[in-house]
Coordinates of C-alpha atoms and ligand atoms in Angstrom, one line a residue:
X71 CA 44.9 -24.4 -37.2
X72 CA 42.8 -26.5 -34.5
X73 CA 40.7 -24.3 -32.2
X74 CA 42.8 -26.2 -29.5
X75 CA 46.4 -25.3 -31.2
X76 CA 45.3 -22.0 -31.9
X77 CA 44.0 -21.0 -28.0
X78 CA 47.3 -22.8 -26.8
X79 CA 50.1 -20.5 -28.8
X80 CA 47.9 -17.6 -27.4
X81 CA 48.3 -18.8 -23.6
X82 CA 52.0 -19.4 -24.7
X83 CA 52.3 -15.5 -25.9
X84 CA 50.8 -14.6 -22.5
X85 CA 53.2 -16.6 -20.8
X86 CA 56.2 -15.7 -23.0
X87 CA 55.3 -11.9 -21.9
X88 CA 55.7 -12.7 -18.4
X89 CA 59.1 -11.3 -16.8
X90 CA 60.3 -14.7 -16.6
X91 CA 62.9 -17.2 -18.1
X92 CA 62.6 -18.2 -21.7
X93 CA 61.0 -21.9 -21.2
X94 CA 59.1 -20.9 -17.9
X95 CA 55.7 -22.8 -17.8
X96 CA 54.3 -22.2 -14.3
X97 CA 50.2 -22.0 -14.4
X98 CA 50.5 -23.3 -18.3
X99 CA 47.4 -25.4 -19.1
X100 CA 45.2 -26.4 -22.2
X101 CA 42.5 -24.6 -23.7
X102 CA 38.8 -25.3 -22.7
X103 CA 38.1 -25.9 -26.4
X104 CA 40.2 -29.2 -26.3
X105 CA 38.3 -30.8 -23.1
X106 CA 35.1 -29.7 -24.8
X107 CA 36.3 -31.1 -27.7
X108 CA 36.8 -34.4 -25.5
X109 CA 33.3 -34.2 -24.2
X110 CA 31.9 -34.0 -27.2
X111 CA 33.6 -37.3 -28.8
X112 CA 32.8 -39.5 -25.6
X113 CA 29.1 -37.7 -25.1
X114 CA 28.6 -39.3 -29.0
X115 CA 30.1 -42.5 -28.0
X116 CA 27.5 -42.5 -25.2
X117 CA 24.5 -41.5 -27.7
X118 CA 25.2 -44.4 -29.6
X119 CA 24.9 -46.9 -27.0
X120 CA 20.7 -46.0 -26.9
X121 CA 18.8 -44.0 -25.3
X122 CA 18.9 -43.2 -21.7
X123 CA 22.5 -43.5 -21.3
X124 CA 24.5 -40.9 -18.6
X125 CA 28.2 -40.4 -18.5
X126 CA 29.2 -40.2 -14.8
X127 CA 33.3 -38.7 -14.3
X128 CA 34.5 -38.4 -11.0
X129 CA 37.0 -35.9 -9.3
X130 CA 40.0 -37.7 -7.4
X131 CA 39.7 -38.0 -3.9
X132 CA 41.9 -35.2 -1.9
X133 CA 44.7 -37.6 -0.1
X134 CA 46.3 -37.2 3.3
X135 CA 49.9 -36.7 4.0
X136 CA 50.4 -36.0 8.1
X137 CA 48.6 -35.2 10.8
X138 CA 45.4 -33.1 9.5
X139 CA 47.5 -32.2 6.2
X140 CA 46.7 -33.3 2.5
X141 CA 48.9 -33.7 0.0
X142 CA 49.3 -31.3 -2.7
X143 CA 45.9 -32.2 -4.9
X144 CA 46.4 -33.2 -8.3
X145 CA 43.0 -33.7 -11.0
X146 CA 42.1 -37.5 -11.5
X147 CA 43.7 -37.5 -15.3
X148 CA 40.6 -39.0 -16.8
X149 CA 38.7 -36.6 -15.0
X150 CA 40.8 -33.6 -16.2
X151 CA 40.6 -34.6 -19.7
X152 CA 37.1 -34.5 -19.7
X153 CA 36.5 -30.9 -17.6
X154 CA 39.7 -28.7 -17.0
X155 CA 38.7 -29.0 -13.4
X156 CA 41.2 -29.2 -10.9
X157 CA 39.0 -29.0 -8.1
X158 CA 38.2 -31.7 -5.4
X159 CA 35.0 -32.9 -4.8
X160 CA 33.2 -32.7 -7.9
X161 CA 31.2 -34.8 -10.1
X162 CA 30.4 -34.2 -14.0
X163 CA 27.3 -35.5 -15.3
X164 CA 27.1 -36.2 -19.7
X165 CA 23.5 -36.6 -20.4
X166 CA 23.2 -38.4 -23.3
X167 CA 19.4 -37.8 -24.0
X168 CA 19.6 -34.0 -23.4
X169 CA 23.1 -33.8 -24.5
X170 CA 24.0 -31.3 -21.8
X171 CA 26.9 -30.9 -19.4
X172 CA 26.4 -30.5 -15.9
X173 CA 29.0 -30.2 -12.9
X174 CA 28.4 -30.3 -9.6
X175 CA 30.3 -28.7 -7.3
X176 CA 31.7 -27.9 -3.9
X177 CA 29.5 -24.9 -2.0
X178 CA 31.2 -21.9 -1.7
X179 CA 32.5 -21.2 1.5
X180 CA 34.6 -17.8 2.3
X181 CA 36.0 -19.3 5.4
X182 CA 37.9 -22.8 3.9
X183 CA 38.4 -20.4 0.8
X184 CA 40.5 -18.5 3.3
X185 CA 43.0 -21.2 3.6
X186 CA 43.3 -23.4 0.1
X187 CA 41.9 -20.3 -2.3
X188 CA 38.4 -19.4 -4.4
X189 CA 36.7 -22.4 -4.8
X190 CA 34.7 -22.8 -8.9
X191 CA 31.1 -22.6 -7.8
X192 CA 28.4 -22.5 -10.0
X193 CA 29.9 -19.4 -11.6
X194 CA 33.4 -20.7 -12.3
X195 CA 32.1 -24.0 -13.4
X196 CA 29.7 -22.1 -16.6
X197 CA 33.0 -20.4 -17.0
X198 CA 34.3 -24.0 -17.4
X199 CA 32.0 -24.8 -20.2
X200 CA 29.1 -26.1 -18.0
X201 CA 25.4 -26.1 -19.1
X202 CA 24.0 -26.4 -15.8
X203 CA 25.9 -26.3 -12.5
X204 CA 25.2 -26.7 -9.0
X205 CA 26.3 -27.0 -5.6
X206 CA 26.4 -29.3 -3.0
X207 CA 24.4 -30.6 -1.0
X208 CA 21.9 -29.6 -3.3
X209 CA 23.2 -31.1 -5.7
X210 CA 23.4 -34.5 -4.3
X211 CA 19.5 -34.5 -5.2
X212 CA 20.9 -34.0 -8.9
X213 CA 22.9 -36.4 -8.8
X214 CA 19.9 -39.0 -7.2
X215 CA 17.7 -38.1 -9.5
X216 CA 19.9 -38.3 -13.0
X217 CA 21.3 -41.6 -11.2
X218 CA 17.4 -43.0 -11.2
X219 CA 16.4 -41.6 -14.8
X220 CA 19.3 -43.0 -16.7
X221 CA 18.6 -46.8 -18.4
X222 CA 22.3 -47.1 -18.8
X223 CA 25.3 -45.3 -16.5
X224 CA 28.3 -44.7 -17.8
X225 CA 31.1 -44.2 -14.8
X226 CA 34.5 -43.3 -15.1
X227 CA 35.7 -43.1 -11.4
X228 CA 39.4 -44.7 -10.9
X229 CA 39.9 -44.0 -7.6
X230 CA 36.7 -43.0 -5.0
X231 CA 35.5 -46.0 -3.3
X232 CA 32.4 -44.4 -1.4
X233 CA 31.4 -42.9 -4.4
X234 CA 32.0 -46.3 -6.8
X235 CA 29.4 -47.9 -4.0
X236 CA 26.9 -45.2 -4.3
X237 CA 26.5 -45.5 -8.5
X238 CA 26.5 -49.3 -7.3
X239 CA 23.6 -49.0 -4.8
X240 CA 21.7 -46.5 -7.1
X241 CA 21.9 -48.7 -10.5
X242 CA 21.5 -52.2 -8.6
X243 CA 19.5 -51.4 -4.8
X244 CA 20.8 -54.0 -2.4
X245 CA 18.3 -55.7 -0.6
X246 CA 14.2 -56.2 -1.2
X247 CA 14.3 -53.5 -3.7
X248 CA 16.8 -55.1 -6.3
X249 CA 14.5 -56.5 -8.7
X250 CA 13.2 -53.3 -9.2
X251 CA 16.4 -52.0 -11.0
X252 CA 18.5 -54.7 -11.8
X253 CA 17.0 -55.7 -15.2
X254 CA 16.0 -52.3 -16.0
X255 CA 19.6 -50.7 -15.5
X256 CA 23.2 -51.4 -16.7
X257 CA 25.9 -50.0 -15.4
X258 CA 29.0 -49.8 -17.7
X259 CA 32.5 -49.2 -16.4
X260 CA 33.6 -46.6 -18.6
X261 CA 37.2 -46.2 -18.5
X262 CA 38.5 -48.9 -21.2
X263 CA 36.7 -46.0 -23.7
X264 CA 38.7 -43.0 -22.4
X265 CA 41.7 -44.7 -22.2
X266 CA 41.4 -45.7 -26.0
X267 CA 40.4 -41.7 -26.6
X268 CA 43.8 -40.7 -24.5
X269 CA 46.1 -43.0 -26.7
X270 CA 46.5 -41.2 -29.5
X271 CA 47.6 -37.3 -28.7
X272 CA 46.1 -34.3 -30.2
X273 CA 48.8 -31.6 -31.6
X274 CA 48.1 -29.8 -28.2
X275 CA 49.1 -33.0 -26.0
X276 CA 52.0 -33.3 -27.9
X277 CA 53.2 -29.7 -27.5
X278 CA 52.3 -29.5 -24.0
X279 CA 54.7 -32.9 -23.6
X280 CA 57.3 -31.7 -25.5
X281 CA 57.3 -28.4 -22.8
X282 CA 57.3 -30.7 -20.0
X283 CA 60.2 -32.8 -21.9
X284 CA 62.0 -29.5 -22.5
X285 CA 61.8 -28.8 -18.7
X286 CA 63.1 -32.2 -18.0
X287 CA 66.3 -31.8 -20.3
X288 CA 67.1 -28.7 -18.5
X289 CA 66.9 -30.5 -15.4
X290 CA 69.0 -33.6 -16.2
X291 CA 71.7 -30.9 -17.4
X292 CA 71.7 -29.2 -14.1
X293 CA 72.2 -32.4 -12.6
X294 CA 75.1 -33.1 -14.8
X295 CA 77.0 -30.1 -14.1
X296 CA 76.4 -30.0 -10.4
X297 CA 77.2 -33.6 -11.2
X298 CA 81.7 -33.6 -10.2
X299 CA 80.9 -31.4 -7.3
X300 CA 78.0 -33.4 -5.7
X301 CA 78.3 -36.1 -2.8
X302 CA 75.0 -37.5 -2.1
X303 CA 72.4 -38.7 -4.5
X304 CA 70.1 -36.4 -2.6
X305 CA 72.1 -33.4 -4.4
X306 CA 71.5 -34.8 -7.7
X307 CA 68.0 -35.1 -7.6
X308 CA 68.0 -31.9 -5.9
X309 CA 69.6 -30.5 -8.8
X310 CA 66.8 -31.6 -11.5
X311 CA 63.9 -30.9 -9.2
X312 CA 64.9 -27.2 -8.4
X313 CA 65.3 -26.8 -12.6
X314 CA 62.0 -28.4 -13.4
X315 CA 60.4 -26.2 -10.7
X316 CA 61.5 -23.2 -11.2
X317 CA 60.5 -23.6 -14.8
X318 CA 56.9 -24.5 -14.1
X319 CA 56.2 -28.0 -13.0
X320 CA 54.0 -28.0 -9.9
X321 CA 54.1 -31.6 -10.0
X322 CA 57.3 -34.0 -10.9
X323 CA 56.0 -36.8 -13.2
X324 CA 57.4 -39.4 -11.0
X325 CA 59.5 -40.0 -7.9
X326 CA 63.3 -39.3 -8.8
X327 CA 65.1 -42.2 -9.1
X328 CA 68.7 -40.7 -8.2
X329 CA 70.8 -44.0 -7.9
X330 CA 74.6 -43.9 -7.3
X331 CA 76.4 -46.9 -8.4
X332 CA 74.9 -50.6 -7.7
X333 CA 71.5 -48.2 -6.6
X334 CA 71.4 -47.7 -10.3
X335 CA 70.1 -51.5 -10.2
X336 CA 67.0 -50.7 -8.0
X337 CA 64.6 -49.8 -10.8
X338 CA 62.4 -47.2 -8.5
X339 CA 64.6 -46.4 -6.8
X340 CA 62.8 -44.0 -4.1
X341 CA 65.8 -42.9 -1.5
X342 CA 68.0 -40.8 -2.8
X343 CA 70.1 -40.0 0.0
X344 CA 72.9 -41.8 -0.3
X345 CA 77.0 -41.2 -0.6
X346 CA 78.3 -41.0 -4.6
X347 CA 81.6 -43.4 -4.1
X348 CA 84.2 -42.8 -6.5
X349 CA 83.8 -44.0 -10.1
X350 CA 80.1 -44.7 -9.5
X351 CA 77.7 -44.0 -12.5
X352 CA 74.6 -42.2 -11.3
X353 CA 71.3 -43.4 -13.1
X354 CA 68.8 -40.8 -13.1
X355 CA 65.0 -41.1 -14.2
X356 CA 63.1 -38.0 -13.4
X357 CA 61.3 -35.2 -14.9
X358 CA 58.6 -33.1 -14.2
X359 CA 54.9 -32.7 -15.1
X360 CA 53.7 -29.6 -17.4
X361 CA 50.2 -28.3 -17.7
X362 CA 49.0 -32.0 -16.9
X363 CA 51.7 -33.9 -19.1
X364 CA 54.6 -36.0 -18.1
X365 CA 57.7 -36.7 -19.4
X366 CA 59.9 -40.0 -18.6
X367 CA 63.7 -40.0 -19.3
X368 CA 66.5 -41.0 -17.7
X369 CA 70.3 -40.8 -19.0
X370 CA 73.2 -42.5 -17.2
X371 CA 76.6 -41.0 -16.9
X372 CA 79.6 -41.2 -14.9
X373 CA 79.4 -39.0 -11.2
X374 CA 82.8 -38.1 -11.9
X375 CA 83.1 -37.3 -15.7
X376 CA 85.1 -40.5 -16.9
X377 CA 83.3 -44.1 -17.8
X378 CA 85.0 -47.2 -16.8
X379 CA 85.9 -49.5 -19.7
X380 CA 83.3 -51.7 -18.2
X381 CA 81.3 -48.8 -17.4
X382 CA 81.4 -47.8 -20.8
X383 CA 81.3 -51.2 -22.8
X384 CA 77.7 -51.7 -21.4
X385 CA 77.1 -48.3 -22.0
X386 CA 77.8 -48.7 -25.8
X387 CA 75.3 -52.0 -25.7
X388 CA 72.4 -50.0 -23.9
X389 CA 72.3 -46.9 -26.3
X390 CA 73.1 -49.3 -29.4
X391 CA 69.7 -51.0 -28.2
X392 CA 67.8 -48.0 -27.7
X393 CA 68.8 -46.5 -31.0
X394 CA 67.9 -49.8 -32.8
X395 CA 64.5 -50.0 -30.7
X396 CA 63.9 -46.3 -31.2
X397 CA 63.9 -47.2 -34.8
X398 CA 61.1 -49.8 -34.4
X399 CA 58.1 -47.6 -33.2
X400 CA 56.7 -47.0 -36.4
X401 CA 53.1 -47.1 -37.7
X402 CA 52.4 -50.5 -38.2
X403 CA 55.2 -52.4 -36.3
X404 CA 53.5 -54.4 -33.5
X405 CA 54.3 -52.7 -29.6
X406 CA 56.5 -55.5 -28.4
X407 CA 58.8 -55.5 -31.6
X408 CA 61.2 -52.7 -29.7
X409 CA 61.5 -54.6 -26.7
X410 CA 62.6 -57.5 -29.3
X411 CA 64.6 -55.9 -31.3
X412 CA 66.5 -54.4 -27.6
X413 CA 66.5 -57.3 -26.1
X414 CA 68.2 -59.3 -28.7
X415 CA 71.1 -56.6 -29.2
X416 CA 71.4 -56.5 -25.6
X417 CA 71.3 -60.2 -25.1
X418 CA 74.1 -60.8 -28.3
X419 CA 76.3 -57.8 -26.6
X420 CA 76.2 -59.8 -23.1
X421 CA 77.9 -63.0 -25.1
X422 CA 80.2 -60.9 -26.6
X423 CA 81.3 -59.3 -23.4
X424 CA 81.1 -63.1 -21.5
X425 CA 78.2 -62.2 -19.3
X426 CA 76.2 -64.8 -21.2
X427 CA 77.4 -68.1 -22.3
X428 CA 76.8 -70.1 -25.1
X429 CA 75.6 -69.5 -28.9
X430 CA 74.2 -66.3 -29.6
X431 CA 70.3 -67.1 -30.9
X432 CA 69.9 -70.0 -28.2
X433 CA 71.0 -67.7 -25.2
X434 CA 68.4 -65.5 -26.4
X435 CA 65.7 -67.8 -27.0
X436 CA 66.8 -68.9 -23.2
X437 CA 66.3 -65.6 -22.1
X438 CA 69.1 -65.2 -20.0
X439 CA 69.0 -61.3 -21.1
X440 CA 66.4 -61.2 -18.8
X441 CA 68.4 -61.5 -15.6
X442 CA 70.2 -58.5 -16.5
X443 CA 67.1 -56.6 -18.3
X444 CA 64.5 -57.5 -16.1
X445 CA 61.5 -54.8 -17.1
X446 CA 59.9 -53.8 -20.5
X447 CA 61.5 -51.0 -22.7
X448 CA 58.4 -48.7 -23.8
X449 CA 54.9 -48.0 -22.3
X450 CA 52.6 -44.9 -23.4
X451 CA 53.2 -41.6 -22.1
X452 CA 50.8 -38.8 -21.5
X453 CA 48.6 -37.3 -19.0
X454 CA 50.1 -40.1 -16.8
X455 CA 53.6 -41.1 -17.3
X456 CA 52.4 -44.9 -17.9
X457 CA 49.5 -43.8 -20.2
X458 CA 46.3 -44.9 -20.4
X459 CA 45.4 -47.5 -23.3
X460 CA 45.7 -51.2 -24.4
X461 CA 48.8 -52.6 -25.6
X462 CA 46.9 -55.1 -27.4
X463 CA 46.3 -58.6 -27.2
X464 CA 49.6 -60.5 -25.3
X465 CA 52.9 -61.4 -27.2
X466 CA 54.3 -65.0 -26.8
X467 CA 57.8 -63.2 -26.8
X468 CA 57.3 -61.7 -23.2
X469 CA 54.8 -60.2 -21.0
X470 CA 56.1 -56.7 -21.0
X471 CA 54.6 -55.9 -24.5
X472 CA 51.4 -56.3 -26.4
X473 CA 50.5 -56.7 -30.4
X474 CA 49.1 -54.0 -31.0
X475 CA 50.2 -52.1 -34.5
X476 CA 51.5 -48.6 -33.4
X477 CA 50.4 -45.7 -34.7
X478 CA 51.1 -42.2 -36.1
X479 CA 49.9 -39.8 -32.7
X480 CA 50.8 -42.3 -30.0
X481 CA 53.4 -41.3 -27.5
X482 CA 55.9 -44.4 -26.2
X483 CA 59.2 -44.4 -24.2
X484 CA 62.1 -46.6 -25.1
X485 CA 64.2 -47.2 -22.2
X486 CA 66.0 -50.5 -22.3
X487 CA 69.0 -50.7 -19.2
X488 CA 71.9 -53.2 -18.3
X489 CA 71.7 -53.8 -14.3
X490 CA 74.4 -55.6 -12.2
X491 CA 74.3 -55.3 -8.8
X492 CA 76.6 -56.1 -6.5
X493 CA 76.9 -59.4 -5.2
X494 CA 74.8 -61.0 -7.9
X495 CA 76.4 -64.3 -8.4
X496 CA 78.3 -65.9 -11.2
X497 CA 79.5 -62.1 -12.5
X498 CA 83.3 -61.1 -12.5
X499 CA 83.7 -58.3 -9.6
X500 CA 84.7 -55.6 -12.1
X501 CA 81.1 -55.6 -13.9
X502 CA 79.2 -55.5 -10.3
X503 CA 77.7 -52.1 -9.3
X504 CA 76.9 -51.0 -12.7
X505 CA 73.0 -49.8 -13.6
X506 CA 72.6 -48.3 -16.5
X507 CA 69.3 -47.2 -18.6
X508 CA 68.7 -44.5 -21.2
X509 CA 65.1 -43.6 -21.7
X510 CA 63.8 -40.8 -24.1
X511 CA 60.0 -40.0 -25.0
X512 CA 59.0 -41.0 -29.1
X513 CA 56.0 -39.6 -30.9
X514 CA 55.0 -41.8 -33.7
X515 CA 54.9 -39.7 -36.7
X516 CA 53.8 -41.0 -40.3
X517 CA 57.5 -40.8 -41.0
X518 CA 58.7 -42.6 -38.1
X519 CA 59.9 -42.1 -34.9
X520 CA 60.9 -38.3 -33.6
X521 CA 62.7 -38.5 -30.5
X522 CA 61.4 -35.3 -28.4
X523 CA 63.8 -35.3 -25.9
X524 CA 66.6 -35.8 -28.3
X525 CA 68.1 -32.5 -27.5
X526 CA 69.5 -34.2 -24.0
X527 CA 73.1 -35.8 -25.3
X528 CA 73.7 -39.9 -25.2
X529 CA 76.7 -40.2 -26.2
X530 CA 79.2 -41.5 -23.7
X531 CA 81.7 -38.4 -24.9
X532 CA 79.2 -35.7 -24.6
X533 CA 78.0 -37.3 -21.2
X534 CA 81.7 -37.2 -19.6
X535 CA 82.6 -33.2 -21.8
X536 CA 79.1 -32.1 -19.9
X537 CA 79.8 -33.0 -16.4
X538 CA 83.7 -32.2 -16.6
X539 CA 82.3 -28.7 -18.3
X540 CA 80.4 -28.6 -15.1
X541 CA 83.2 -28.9 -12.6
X542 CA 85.1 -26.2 -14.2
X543 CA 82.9 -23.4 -14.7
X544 CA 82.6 -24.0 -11.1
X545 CA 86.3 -23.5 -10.2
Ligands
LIG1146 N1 60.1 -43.6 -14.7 C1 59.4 -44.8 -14.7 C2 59.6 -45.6 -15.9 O1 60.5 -45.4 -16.6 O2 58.7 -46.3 -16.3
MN1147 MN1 59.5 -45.1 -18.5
MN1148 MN1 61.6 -43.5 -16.5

């Protein structure tokens, strides 16, 4: 058993002895051996590049919400997959020459500690698997000096501007000094490389999404049951984000996207707050984030407990396609070839129900589909619910999708959806207000697909028994 499996079922005993309910997560994260583990691959990477080289990895920047507040922080994911850290203000320094670790941190300081809790110093950052550690402002002398040494800088920093300019200034001096540096320095940006280490997921990513999945599903269900009684979308989303909380996610992996009826249709939908008319369907894509991993699904059903015959006719085309897509992420199938295979089920079901004229393999080669399907079906899903990586190089068939061969340890969605808003023209009245889209997480396995959040019914029957099972155990 990996060091990084291992140290994982041990935090997952500790947790499972808390007083707590069986799939509580709260303060569940990785062991330090797998972002060592981490460090070590990319500090190699580095190494080979030639002497001189230094990885630089930056903390995200703390955002504000209102007034003098900050939103609740959350680590930069590259950053976190490289330290554990999920403190602000910190830089992490791979020296490729010396092939040490060294963080620099925020100062201690008893009076902010006061308000936001103990901050890592350079005690808690050894603890964190440091070398060397120190604090600022000393250690923006460090920082200067490494910054100078280095023949070759390595920065992975996705979102701090000031800092981005100060690698900048220090590899390429603007002004009289430049030709001082500029030939003697390169400065490499660094993230392409992590993001090809983050696509394929060690056995501990994959547990740790499967818990944040397993979260998810029971928060879809509350929704579900709550589902006859409910009479705002607000309620629904409610409903999953009180589940996924209470069972440990600090963070959701997304905005809810609660939509009632032709609201279903808005992709993102970010309001949530309004009425559930009767006979509306109510999309829902939501879920919440587990020691640092996301999950991504979204089930359709009717508000009510009973599909439409329209309702349910496009229901029947949207899981046929995700079942038959599903079946396409495989080692060694290109990325785009579910979001073919979908599309051209969906496309040959919308003939058959009259939404799309004409012969079969010309309407889809028109792409008409693409009015009513109008986003791609399955992006990588990790750390960050759109995961890091490269899709590959672009696919003639459409841009949503890449031809790249998929492999065994990669994590995908597949999440095609039917949408037909109201007053779109040239569509019979009794198909408008419908938005529908089933999304579930896949991990590539040797053998094929295995659907993690398979547990959470699909079927149209189960959908309708689960919310009407609701309403009575509520009577
Ligand atoms: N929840 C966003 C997406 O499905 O991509
Ligand atoms: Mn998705
Ligand atoms: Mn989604």
């Amino acid at each position: 058993m990996s060091r990084c499996l291992s140290a994982l079922l041990l935090a997952s005993v500790l947790t499972a002895q808390m007083p707590v309910a069986p799939l509580a997560y709260h303060g569940l994260r990785l062991p330090g051996a797998f972002f060592a583990g981490n460090r070590a691959k990319l500090l190699a990477m580095a190494q080979a590049m030639g002497p001189g080289t230094l990885v630089v990895v930056k903390s995200m920047p703390t955002q504000p919400s209102s007034g003098d507040g900050e939103r609740l922080y959350r680590q930069d994911s590259d950053f976190y997959y490289l330290t554990g850290v999920e403190e602000e203000h910190v830089v992490a320094l791979l020296d490729g020459d010396k092939g040490t670790y060294t963080l620099l941190v925020q100062a201690r300081d008893p009076k902010r500690e006061t308000y936001t809790g103990q901050r890592l110093g350079v005690a808690g950052a050894k603890a964190r698997g440091a070398d060397d550690a120190v604090e600022f402002p000393a250690a923006e002398k460090v920082l200067g000096e490494a910054l100078k040494q280095a023949r070759r800088i390595l920065l992975i920093n996705n979102f701090d501007d000031d800092f981005r300019m100060k690698v900048l200034d220090a590899a390429y001096p603007r002004g009289a000094a430049r030709w001082k540096s500029g030939y003697e320095k390169s400065l490499v940006d660094g993230r392409s490389i992590l993001a090809e280490m983050r696509v394929i997921k060690q056995p501990c990513e994959v547990e740790m999404i499967q818990r944040a999945v397993d979260a998810s599903i029971e928060g879809h269900l509350a929704a579900m049951r709550g589902s006859a009684a409910f009479t705002n979308e607000g309620q629904v989303a409610a409903a999953l984000e009180g589940t996924v909380r209470s069972l440990g996610a600090r963070f959701l992996s997304y905005e809810t996207i609660a939509g009632a009826g032709s609201n279903g249709c808005v992709l993102h939908y970010p309001f949530n707050d309004q009425p559930i008319l009767p006979g509306a369907l109510i999309l829902m894509d939501a879920s919440g984030e587990i020691g640092y991993y996301t999950s991504d699904i979204t089930r359709t059903w009717p508000a009510k407990g009973q599909f439409s015959p329209e309702q349910r006719a496009l229901y029947d085309l949207v899981l046929k396609a995700q079942e038959a897509g599903i079946q396409e992420l495989r080692p060694g199938n290109i990325h785009i070839a579910s979001f073919m295979t979908a599309a051209r089920i969906i496309s040959d079901g919308l003939v058959d129900l009259g939404l799309i004229q004409g012969e079969k393999a010309e309407a889809f080669k028109r792409g008409d589909w693409n009015k009513f399907l109008p986003h791609g079906v399955s992006h990588y899903l990790g750390m960050d619910v759109h995961d890091a990586g490269s899709y590959g190089a672009p696919h003639p068939f459409h841009k949503h999708g890449g031809s790249r061969p998929l492999e065994a340890g990669m994590v995908l969605t597949m999440e095609p959806g039917i949408y037909i808003p109201k007053g779109i023209e040239g569509v019979e009245a009794r198909w408008q207000g419908i938005g529908i889209r089933i999304e579930d997480v896949i991990l590539v396995t040797p053998e094929g697909p295995r659907n993690l959040s398979a547990r959470l019914p699909r079927k149209p029957e189960e959908l309708e028994r689960i919310v009407r099972d609701g309403a009575r155990s509520r009577r």
